[in-house]
Coordinates of C-alpha atoms and ligand atoms in Angstrom, one line a residue:
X1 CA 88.1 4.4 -27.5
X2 CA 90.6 1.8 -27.5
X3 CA 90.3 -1.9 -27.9
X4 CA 92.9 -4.7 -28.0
X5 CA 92.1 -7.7 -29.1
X6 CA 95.5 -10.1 -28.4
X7 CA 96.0 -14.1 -28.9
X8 CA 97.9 -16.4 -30.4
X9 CA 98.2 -16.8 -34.6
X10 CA 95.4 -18.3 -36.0
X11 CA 92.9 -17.9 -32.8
X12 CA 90.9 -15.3 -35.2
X13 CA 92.1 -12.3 -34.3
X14 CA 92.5 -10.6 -37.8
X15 CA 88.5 -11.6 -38.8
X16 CA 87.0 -10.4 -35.9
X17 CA 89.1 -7.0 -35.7
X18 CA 87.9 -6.3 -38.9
X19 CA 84.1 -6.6 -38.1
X20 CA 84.8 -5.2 -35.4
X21 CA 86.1 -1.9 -37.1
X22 CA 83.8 -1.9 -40.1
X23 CA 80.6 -2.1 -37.4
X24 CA 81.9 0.0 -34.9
X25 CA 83.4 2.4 -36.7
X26 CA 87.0 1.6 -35.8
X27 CA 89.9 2.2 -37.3
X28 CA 92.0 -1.3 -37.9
X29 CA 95.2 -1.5 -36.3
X30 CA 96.8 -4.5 -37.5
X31 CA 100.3 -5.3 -35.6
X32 CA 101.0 -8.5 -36.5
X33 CA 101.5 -6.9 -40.2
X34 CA 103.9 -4.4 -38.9
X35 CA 106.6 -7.0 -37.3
X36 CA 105.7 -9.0 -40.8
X37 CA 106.8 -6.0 -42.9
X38 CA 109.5 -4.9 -41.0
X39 CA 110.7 -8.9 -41.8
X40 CA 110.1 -8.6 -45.8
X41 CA 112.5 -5.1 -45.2
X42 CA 115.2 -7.6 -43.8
X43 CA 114.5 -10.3 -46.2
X44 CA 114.7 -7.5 -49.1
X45 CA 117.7 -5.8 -47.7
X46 CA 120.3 -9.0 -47.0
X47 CA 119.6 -8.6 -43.5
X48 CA 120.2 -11.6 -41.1
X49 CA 117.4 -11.9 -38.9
X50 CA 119.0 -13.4 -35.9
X51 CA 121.3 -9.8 -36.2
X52 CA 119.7 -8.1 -33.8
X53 CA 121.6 -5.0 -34.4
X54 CA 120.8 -4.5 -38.4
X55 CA 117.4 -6.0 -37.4
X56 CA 116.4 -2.9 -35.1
X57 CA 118.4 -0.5 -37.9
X58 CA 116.1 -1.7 -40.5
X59 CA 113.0 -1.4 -37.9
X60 CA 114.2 2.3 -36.7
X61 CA 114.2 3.3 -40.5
X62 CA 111.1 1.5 -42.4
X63 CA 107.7 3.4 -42.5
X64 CA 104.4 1.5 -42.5
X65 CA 100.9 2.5 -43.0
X66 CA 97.6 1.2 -43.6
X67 CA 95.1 1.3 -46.4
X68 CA 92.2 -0.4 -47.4
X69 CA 91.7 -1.3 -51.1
X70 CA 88.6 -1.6 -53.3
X71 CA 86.9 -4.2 -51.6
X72 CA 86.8 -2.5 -48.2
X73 CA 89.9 -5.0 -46.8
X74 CA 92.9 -3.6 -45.5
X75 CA 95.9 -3.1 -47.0
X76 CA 99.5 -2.5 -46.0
X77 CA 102.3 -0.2 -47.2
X78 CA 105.7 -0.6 -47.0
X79 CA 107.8 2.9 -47.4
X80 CA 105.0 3.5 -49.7
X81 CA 104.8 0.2 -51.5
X82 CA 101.6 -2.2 -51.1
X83 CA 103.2 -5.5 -49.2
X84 CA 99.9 -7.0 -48.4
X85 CA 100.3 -10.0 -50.2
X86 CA 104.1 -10.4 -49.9
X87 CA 103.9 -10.2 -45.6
X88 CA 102.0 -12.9 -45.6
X89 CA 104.1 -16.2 -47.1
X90 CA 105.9 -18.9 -45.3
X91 CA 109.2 -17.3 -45.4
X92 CA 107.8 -14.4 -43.5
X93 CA 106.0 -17.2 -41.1
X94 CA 109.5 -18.7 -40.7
X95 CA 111.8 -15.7 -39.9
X96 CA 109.0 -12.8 -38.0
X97 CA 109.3 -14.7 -34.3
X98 CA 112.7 -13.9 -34.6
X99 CA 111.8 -10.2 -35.7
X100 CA 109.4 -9.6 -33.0
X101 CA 111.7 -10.9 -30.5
X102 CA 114.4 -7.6 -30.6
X103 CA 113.6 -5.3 -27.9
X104 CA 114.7 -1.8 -30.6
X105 CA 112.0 -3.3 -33.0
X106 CA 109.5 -3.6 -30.5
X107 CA 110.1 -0.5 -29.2
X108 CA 110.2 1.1 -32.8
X109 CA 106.8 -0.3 -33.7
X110 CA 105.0 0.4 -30.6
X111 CA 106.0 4.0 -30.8
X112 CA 104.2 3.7 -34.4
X113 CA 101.5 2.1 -33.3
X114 CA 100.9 5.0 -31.0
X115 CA 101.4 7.5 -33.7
X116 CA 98.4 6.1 -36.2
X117 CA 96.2 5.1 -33.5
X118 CA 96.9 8.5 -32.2
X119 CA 93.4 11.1 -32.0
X120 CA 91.8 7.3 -33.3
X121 CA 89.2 5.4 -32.2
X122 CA 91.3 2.2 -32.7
X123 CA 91.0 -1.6 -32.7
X124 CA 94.2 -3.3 -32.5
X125 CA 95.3 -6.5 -32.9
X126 CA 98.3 -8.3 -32.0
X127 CA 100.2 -10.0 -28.7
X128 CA 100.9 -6.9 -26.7
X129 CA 97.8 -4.3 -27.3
X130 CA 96.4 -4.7 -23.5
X131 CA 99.7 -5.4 -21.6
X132 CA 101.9 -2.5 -24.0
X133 CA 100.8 -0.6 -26.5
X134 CA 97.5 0.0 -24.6
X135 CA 97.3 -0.5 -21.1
X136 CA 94.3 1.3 -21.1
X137 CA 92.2 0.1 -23.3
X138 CA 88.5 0.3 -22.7
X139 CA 87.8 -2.9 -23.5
X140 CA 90.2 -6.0 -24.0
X141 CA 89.8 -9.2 -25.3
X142 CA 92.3 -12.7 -25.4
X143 CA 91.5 -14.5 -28.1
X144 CA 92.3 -18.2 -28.0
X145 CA 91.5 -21.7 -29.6
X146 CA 92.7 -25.1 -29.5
X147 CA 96.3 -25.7 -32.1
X148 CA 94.5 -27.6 -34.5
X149 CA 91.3 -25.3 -34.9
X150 CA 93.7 -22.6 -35.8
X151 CA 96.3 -24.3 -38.1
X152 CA 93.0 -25.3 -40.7
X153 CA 91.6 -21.7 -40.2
X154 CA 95.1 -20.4 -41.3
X155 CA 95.9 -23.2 -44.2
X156 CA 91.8 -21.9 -45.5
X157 CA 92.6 -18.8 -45.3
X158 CA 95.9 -19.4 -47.5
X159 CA 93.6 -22.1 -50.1
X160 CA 95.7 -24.9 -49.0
X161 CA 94.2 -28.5 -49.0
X162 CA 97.2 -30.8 -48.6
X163 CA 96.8 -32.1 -45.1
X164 CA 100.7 -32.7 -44.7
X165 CA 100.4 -28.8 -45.3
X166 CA 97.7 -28.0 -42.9
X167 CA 100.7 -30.3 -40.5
X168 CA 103.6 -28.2 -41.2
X169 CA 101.4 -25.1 -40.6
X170 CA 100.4 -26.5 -37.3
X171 CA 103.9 -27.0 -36.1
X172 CA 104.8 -23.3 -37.3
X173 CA 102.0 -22.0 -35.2
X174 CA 103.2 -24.4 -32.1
X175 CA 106.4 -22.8 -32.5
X176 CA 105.8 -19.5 -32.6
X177 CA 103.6 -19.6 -30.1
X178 CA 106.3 -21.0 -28.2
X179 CA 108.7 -18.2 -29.5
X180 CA 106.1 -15.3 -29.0
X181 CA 105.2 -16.5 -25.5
X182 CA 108.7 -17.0 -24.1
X183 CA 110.4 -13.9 -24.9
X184 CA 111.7 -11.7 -22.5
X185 CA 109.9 -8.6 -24.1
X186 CA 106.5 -8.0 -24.4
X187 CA 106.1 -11.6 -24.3
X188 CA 102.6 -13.1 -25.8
X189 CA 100.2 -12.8 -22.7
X190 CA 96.4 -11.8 -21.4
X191 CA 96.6 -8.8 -19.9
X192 CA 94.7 -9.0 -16.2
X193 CA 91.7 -7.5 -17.1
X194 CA 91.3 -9.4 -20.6
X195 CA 88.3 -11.0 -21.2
X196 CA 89.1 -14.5 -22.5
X197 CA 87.2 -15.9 -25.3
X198 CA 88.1 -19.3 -26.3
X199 CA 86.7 -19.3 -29.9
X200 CA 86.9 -22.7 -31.1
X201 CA 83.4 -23.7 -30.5
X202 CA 82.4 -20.3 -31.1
X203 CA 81.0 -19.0 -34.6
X204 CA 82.6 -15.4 -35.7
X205 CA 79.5 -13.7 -35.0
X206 CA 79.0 -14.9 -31.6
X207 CA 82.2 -13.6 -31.0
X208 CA 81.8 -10.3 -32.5
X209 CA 78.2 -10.1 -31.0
X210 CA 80.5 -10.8 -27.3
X211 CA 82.9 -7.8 -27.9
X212 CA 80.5 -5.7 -29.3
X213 CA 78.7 -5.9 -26.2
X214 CA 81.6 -4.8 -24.2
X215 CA 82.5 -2.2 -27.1
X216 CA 78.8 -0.6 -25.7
X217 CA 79.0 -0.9 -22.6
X218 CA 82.2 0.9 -22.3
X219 CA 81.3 3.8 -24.9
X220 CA 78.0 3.8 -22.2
X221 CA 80.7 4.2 -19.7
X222 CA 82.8 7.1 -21.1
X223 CA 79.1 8.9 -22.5
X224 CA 77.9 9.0 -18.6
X225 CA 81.3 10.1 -17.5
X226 CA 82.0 13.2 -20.0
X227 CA 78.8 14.6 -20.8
X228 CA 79.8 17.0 -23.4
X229 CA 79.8 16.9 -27.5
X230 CA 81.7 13.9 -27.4
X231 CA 77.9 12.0 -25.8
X232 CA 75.9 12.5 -29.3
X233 CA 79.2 10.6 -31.1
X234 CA 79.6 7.5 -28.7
X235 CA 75.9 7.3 -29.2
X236 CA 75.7 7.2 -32.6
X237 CA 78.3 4.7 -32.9
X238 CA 76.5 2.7 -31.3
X239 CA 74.4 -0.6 -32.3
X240 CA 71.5 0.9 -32.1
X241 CA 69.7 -2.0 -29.1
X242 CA 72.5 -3.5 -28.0
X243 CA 72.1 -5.5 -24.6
X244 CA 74.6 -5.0 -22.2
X245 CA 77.6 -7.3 -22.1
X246 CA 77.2 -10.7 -21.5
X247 CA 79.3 -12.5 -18.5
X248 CA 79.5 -15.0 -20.2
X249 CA 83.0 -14.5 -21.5
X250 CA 85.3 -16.4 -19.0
X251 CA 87.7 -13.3 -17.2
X252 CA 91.6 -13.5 -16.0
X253 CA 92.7 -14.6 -13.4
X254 CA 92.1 -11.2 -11.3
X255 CA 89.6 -9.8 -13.3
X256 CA 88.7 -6.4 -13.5
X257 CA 85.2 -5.7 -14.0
X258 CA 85.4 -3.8 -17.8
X259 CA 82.9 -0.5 -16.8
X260 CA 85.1 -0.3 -13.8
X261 CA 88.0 -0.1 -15.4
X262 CA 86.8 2.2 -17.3
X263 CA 85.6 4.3 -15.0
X264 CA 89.0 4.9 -13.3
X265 CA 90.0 8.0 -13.1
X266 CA 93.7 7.8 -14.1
X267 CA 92.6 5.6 -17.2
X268 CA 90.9 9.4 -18.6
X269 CA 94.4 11.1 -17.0
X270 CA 96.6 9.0 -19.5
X271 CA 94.3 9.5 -22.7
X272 CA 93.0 13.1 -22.0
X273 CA 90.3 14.2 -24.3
X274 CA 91.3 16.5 -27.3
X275 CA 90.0 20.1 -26.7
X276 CA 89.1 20.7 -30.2
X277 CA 87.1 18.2 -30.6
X278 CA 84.1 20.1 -30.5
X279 CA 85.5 22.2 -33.0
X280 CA 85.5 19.2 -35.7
X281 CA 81.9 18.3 -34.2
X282 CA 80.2 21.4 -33.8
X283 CA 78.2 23.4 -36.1
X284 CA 80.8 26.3 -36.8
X285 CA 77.8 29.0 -36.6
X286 CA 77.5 28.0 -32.8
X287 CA 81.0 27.9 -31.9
X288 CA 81.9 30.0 -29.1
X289 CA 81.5 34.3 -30.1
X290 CA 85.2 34.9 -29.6
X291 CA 86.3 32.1 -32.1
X292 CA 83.6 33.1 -34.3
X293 CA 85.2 36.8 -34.1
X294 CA 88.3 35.1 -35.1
X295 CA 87.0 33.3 -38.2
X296 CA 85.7 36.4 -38.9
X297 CA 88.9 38.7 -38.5
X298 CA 90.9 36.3 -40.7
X299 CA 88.9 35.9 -43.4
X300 CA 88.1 39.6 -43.9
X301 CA 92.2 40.0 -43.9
X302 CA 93.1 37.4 -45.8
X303 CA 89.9 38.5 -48.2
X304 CA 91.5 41.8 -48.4
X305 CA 95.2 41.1 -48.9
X306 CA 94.6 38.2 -51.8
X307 CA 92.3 39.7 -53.6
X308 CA 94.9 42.5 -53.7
X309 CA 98.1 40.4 -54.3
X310 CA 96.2 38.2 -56.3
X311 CA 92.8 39.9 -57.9
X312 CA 90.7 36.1 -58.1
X313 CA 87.6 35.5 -59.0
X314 CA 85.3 32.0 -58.2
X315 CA 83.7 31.8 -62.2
X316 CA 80.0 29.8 -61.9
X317 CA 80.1 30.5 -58.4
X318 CA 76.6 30.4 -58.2
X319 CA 77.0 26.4 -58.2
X320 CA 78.4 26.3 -54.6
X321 CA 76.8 29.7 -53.2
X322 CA 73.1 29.2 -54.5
X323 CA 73.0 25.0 -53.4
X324 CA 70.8 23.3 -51.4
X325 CA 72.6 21.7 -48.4
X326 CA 76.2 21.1 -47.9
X327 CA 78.6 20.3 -51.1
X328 CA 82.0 18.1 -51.1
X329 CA 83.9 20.4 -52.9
X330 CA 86.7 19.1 -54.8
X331 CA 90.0 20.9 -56.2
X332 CA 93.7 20.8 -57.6
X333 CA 96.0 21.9 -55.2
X334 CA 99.1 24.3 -56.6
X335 CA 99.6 26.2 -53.8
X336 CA 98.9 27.2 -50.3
X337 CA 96.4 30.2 -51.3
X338 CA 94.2 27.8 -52.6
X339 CA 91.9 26.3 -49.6
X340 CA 92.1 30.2 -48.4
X341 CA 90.5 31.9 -51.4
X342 CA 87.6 28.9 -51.8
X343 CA 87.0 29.4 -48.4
X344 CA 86.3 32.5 -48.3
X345 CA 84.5 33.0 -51.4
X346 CA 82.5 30.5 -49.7
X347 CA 81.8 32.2 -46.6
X348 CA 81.6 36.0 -48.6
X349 CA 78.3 34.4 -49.7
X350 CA 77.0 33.4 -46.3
X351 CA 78.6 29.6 -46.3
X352 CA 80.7 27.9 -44.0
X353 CA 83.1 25.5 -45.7
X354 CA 85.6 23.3 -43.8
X355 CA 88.8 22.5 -45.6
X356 CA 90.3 18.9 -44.4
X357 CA 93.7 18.9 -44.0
X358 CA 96.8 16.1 -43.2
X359 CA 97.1 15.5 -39.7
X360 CA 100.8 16.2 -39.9
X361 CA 100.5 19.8 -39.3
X362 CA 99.0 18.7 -36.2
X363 CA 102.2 18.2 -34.5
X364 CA 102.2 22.3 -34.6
X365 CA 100.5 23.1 -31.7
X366 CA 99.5 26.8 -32.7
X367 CA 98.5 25.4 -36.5
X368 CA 96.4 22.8 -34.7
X369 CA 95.0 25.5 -32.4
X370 CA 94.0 27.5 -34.9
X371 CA 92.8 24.9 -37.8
X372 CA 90.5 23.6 -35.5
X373 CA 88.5 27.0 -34.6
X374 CA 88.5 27.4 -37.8
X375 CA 86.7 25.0 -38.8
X376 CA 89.5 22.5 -40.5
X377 CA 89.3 18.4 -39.7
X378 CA 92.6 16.8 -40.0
X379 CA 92.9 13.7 -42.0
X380 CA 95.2 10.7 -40.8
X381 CA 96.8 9.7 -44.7
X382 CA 97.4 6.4 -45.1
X383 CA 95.2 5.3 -42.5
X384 CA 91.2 4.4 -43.2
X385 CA 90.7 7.5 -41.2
X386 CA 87.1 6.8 -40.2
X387 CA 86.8 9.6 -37.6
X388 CA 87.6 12.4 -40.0
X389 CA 85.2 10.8 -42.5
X390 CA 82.6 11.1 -40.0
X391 CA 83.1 14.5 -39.2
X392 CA 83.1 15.5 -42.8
X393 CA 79.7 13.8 -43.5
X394 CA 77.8 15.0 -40.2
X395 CA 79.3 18.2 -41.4
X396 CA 77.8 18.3 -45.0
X397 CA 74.3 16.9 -43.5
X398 CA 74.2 19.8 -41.1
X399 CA 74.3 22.0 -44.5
X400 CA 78.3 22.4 -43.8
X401 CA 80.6 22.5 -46.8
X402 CA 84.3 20.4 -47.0
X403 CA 86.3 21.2 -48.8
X404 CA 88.8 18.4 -50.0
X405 CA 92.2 18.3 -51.8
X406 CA 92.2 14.4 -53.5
X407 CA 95.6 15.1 -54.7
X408 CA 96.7 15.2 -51.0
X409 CA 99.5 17.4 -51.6
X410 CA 100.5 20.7 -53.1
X411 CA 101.0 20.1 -56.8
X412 CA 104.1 22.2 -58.1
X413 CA 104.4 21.0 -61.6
X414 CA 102.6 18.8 -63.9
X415 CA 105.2 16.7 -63.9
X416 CA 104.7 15.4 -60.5
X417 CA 103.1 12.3 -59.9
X418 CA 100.0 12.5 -57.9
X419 CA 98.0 9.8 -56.0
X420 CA 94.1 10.4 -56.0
X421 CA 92.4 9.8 -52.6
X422 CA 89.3 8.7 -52.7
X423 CA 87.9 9.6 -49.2
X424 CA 86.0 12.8 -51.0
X425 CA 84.0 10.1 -52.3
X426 CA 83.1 8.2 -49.2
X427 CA 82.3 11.0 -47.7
X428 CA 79.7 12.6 -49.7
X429 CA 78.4 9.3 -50.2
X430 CA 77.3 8.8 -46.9
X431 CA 76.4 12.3 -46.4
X432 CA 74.2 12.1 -49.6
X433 CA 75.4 14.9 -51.1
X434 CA 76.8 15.7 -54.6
X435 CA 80.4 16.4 -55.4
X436 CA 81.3 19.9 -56.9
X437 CA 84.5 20.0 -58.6
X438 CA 86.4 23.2 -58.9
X439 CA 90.0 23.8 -60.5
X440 CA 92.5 26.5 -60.1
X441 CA 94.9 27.8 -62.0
X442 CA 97.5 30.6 -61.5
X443 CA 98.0 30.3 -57.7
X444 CA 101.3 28.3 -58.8
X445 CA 102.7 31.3 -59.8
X446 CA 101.7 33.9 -57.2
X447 CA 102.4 31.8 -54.3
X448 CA 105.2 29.2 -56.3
X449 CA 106.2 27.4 -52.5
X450 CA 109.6 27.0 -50.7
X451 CA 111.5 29.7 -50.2
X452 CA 110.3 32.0 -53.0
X453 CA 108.4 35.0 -52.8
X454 CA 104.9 35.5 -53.2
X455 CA 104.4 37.7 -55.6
X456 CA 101.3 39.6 -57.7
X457 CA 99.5 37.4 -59.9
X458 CA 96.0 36.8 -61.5
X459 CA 94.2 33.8 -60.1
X460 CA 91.2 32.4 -62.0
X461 CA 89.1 29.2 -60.2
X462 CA 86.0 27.8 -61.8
X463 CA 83.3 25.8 -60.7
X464 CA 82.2 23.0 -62.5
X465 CA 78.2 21.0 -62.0
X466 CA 77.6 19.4 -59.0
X467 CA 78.1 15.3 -59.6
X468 CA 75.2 13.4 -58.0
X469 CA 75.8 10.0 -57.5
X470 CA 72.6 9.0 -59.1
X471 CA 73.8 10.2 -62.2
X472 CA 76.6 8.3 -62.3
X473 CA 74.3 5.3 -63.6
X474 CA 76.1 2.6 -61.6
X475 CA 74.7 0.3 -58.6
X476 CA 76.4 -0.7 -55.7
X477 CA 78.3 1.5 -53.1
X478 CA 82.0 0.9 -53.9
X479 CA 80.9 1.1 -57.2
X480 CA 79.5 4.5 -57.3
X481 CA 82.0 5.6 -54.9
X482 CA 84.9 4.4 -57.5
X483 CA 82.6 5.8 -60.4
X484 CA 82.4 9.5 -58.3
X485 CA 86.2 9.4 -57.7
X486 CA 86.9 9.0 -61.5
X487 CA 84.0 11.2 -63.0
X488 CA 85.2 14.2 -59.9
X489 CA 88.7 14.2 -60.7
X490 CA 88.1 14.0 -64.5
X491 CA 85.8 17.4 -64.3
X492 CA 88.8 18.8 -62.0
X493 CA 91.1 18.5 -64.4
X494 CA 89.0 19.3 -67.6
X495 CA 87.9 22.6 -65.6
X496 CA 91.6 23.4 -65.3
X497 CA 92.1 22.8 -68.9
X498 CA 89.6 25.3 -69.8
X499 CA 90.6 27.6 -67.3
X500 CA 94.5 27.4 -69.2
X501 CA 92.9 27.8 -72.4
X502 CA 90.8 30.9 -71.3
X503 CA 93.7 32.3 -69.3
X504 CA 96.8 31.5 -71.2
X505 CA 100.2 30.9 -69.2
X506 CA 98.4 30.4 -65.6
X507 CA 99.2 27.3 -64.3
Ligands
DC601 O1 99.4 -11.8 -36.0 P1 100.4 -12.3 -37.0 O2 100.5 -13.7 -37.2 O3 100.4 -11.5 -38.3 O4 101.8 -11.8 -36.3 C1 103.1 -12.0 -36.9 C2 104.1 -12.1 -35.8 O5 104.4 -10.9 -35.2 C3 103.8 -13.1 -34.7 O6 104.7 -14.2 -34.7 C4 104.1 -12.4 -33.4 C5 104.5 -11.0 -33.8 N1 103.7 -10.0 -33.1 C6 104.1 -9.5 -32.0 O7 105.2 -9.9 -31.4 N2 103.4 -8.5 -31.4 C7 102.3 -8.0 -31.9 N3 101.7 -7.0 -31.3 C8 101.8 -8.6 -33.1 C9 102.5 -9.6 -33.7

């Protein structure tokens, strides 16, 4: 599911996008803060703007992601440096019409933009979602109000009361609306099947009401038109009564009916649906005998050849094996045996446990393949990857375990510096189910990485107590999910303290 919401700065855009993703369970697709970044890199770097050559350079080499930050809002990353607040100042204002305007950075972005909506049920925000980035969109919206209603939104937004201020904002936004809509690329327009919503007699919930409605009706759509596992998931994302879409929003030009569109057939030619989806959806126990055989055939090999090479053991095992429902199970991550050994101690004692994994390996088609019938979800990093949260939590309530690596990548030495991602935490906390931390130690050594050897070595893991999130003794959900981040980690890392103490030299 696709949906682009385009207009001019200051028509709203940014607000309703973000309802829209936190309600529908979207993942936020923010444009506008790509060109902006990709401006601060300029600004940073010397670069003239109005050079349209060093512009696209900068644009082909700058990497930019999304997060969200502790209060649920997103934020944005630079080449791995939070910019949200610094993209957002009136010397980016100034200089990012300019930006936008060369056809390499366009191009540059939009293949991005592509890349993290990629396998995402996105809503995206900007000038050219419906006419460019998706022409197919499901549903598509032009957002608009009059100048002045959306020069005091923005000079709000920014806590400015001067109203020679709120002035010079207006004539920005006049001129870049100017600038956006007259350039020979991608130039700011309604696609022909945008519905247009003039917002500035409109409150934000009537307007999120108005796209929600189309939001449903075009999930209806695709539900009627592939009735397979994908049905359950449109309707579950949906609000739970909500009435059909209103015609009240005032269409293009030529409009194009939204079910309609949706219905065509090429529209499910361009964006075909992923094949392993039911993989990530379905209970592994009732995936198909022949992938089930599979599952089987590796884990007995892989059983047999580790605990060879590398005679392991899973100490208070009993933790995971003998509990109630499914577990977020948490670990260090030193090498690649890891998520292998856990799971199959897991499934030795009649478990299924489903390790997520970075979405990078994707691009392997085989390693894709075979993840997915094995039960692996692939995580977008970077990104508020709401889909594989999803997964993860129907997974654990249908008595599934996951298996999560916060670290998010291998750790070689202790040295290294290491990020903490605190999905495992969302995701047990809307599953409702505690967190087991677990630590390794010794896998370093037998399988060290890169091009070195793997070679025969003791591995020890230990299991920790599960972490409910009533114990925690803290109220509020971000609250108790920042509480279960710190208290999980900490018992990972104390666990793998002991383990070095009882097992001297593993690492
Ligand atoms: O939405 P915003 O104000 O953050 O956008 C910043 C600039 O980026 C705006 O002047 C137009 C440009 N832009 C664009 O050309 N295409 C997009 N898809 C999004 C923004």
């Amino acid at each position: 599911m696709k949906v682009a919401i385009d207009g001019p700065a200051g028509s709203g855009k940014s607000t309703i996008a973000h309802e829209l993703a936190r309600r529908c369970d979207l993942m936020l697709l923010d444009t506008g803060a790509m060109y902006r970044s990709v401006t601060l890199a300029c600004h940073e770097q010397g670069v003239d703007v109005h050079d349209a050559d060093a512009v696209a350079r900068v644009a082909q080499e700058v990497r930019i992601c999304f997060g969200t930050d502790k209060d649920g809002a997103q934020t944005v990353f630079l080449n791995d440096r939070d910019v949200t607040a610094s993209i957002r100042t009136p010397g980016i204002d100034a200089d990012v019409s300019a930006v936008a305007a060369v056809p390499a950075v366009r191009e540059a972005m939009v293949a991005q933009q592509r890349s993290l909506a990629q396998d995402n049920d996105v809503v995206a925000e900007g000038r050219d979602i419906g006419t460019v980035v998706f022409p197919d969109a499901e549903v598509k919206v032009f957002l608009t109000a009059d100048p002045a209603a959306r020069a005091h939104r923005r000079a709000l937004q920014r806590n400015i009361e001067d109203p020679t201020q709120e002035q010079e904002i207006l004539k920005d936004l006049k001129r870049r609306d100017q600038a956006d809509s007259t350039r020979e690329v991608a130039p700011l327009r309604p696609a022909e099947d945008a519905v247009h919503i003039d917002s500035s007699s409109m409150t934000i919930e009537e307007e999120v009401q108005q796209i929600m409605a189309l939001i449903s009706q075009a999930r209806q759509a695709a539900a009627n038109q592939t009735p397979t596992s994908d049905a359950p998931d449109a309707g579950e994302k949906e609000p739970a009564k909500k009435e059909p879409a209103k015609p009240s929003a005032t269409p293009s030009p030529k409009p194009k009916p939204k079910p309609e569109a949706k219905e065509q057939p090429e529209a499910k030619d361009d964006e075909p649906e992923d094949p392993d989806d039911r993989f990530y959806d379905e209970e592994m126990r009732k995936f198909p005998l022949r992938h089930r055989a599979l599952y089987v055939a590796t884990l007995i090999i892989c059983g047999a050849l580790s605990k060879l090479l590398w005679p392991w053991k899973l100490e208070n095992g009993e933790e995971l094996w003998n509990a109630e429902g499914g577990r977020m199970v948490i670990m260090n991550h030193v090498s690649m045996i890891d998520p292998v050994i856990i799971v199959i101690s897991d499934w030795a004692h009649g478990r299924r446990m489903r390790p997520v994994y970075k979405s990078e390996f994707d691009k392997i088609k085989i390693a894709k393949w075979y993840f997915a019938r094995i039960g692996a979800i692939p995580v977008k990093r970077g990104t508020a990857d709401i889909k594989a949260v999803r997964r993860a939590q129907r997974a654990m309530q249908r008595g599934e375990d996951i298996l999560v690596f916060p670290e998010g990548t291998r750790v070689y030495s202790d040295d290294q510096e290491v990020t903490i991602h605190a999905g495992f935490a969302l995701m047990a906390q809307l599953a409702k189910v505690p967190v087991l931390p677990v630590a390794i130690v010794g896998a370093r050594d037998g399988a060290p990485g890169g091009n070195k050897p793997l070679r025969p070595h003791r591995i020890f893991m230990r299991a920790g107590k599960s972490i409910t999130f009533d114990e925690l003794g803290v109220k509020g959900r971000k609250k108790q999910a920042e509480a279960m981040e710190k208290a999980g980690m900490e018992q990972v890392y104390a666990l793998r303290d002991e383990l070095r103490k009882d097992h001297p030299g593993k690492m």
